[in-house]
Coordinates of C-alpha atoms in Angstrom, one line a residue:
M1 CA -8.8 -8.5 -5.4
F2 CA -5.2 -7.4 -5.1
Y3 CA -4.1 -3.8 -4.8
M4 CA -0.6 -2.2 -5.1
V5 CA -0.5 0.7 -2.7
V6 CA 2.3 3.2 -3.4
E7 CA 3.1 5.4 -0.4
T8 CA 5.2 8.6 -0.4
Y9 CA 6.0 9.8 3.1
R10 CA 5.3 13.5 3.5
D11 CA 8.1 14.3 5.9
G12 CA 10.4 11.3 5.3
P13 CA 10.0 7.8 6.7
G14 CA 10.8 8.5 10.4
P15 CA 7.3 9.6 11.5
G16 CA 5.6 6.7 9.7
Y17 CA 8.0 4.1 11.2
K18 CA 7.5 5.6 14.6
R19 CA 3.7 5.4 14.4
A20 CA 3.8 1.9 13.0
G21 CA 6.1 0.8 15.8
K22 CA 3.6 2.1 18.4
R23 CA 0.3 1.2 16.6
G24 CA 1.1 -1.4 14.0
R25 CA -0.2 -1.0 10.4
M26 CA -3.7 0.0 11.6
L27 CA -5.3 -2.1 8.9
P28 CA -9.0 -2.8 8.9
E29 CA -9.6 -6.5 9.7
A30 CA -10.6 -7.6 6.2
L31 CA -7.7 -5.8 4.5
R32 CA -4.8 -8.3 4.2
Y33 CA -1.2 -7.0 4.0
I34 CA 0.9 -9.3 1.9
D35 CA 4.3 -7.7 1.6
S36 CA 6.1 -4.4 1.0
W37 CA 9.1 -2.9 -0.6
V38 CA 10.9 0.4 0.0
V39 CA 12.7 2.3 -2.8
D40 CA 16.4 1.8 -2.1
D41 CA 17.7 5.3 -2.2
E42 CA 19.0 7.8 0.4
R43 CA 15.5 9.1 1.2
L44 CA 13.7 5.8 1.8
D45 CA 10.5 7.7 1.5
R46 CA 8.5 5.6 -1.0
C47 CA 7.0 2.2 -0.2
S48 CA 4.9 -0.2 -2.3
Q49 CA 2.6 -2.5 -0.5
L50 CA 0.7 -5.4 -1.9
T51 CA -2.7 -5.9 -0.2
E52 CA -5.8 -8.0 -0.8
T53 CA -9.4 -7.3 0.0
D54 CA -12.9 -7.8 -1.5
D55 CA -14.0 -4.4 -0.2
R56 CA -12.2 -1.4 -1.9
G57 CA -13.6 0.9 0.8
L58 CA -11.4 -0.7 3.4
L59 CA -8.4 0.8 1.6
D60 CA -9.9 4.2 1.9
A61 CA -10.5 3.7 5.7
W62 CA -6.9 2.6 6.1
R63 CA -5.5 5.5 4.0
A64 CA -7.5 8.0 6.2
R65 CA -5.6 6.7 9.3
W66 CA -2.3 7.6 7.7
A67 CA -3.3 10.7 5.6
D68 CA -1.4 13.1 7.8
L69 CA 1.9 11.3 7.1
V70 CA 1.5 9.6 3.8
E71 CA 0.3 10.3 0.2
F72 CA -1.2 7.3 -1.5
D73 CA -1.6 6.0 -5.0
V74 CA -3.7 2.8 -5.2
F75 CA -3.8 0.4 -8.2
P76 CA -5.8 -2.8 -8.7
V77 CA -3.3 -5.4 -9.9
I78 CA -3.3 -8.8 -11.4
G79 CA -0.5 -11.4 -11.8
S80 CA 1.5 -11.6 -14.9
G81 CA 0.0 -14.9 -15.8
E82 CA -3.5 -13.4 -15.8
A83 CA -2.2 -10.5 -17.9
A84 CA -0.8 -12.9 -20.4
R85 CA -4.0 -14.8 -20.5
R86 CA -6.0 -11.7 -21.2
T87 CA -3.6 -10.5 -23.8
S88 CA -3.8 -13.9 -25.6
A89 CA -7.6 -13.8 -25.6
R90 CA -7.7 -10.6 -27.6

């Protein structure tokens, strides 16, 4: 299953990038990072990451490692082709 993780940095992006530089993404082994995008504004304090896992609990474990620096919103997502197929089936 794919998940879009929307992160908002509590105190700006600096502390998060510093930790990531030292410790990496700190992802549990079976949680796959695919790609990420940062909102292009002066703050640079919101990031969306596409991840994949069969175990939703791994996202909670990963979020706990960053909870002091980041607020998270997590959404299960599907591709637009699958959404079109489901819409057509109605």
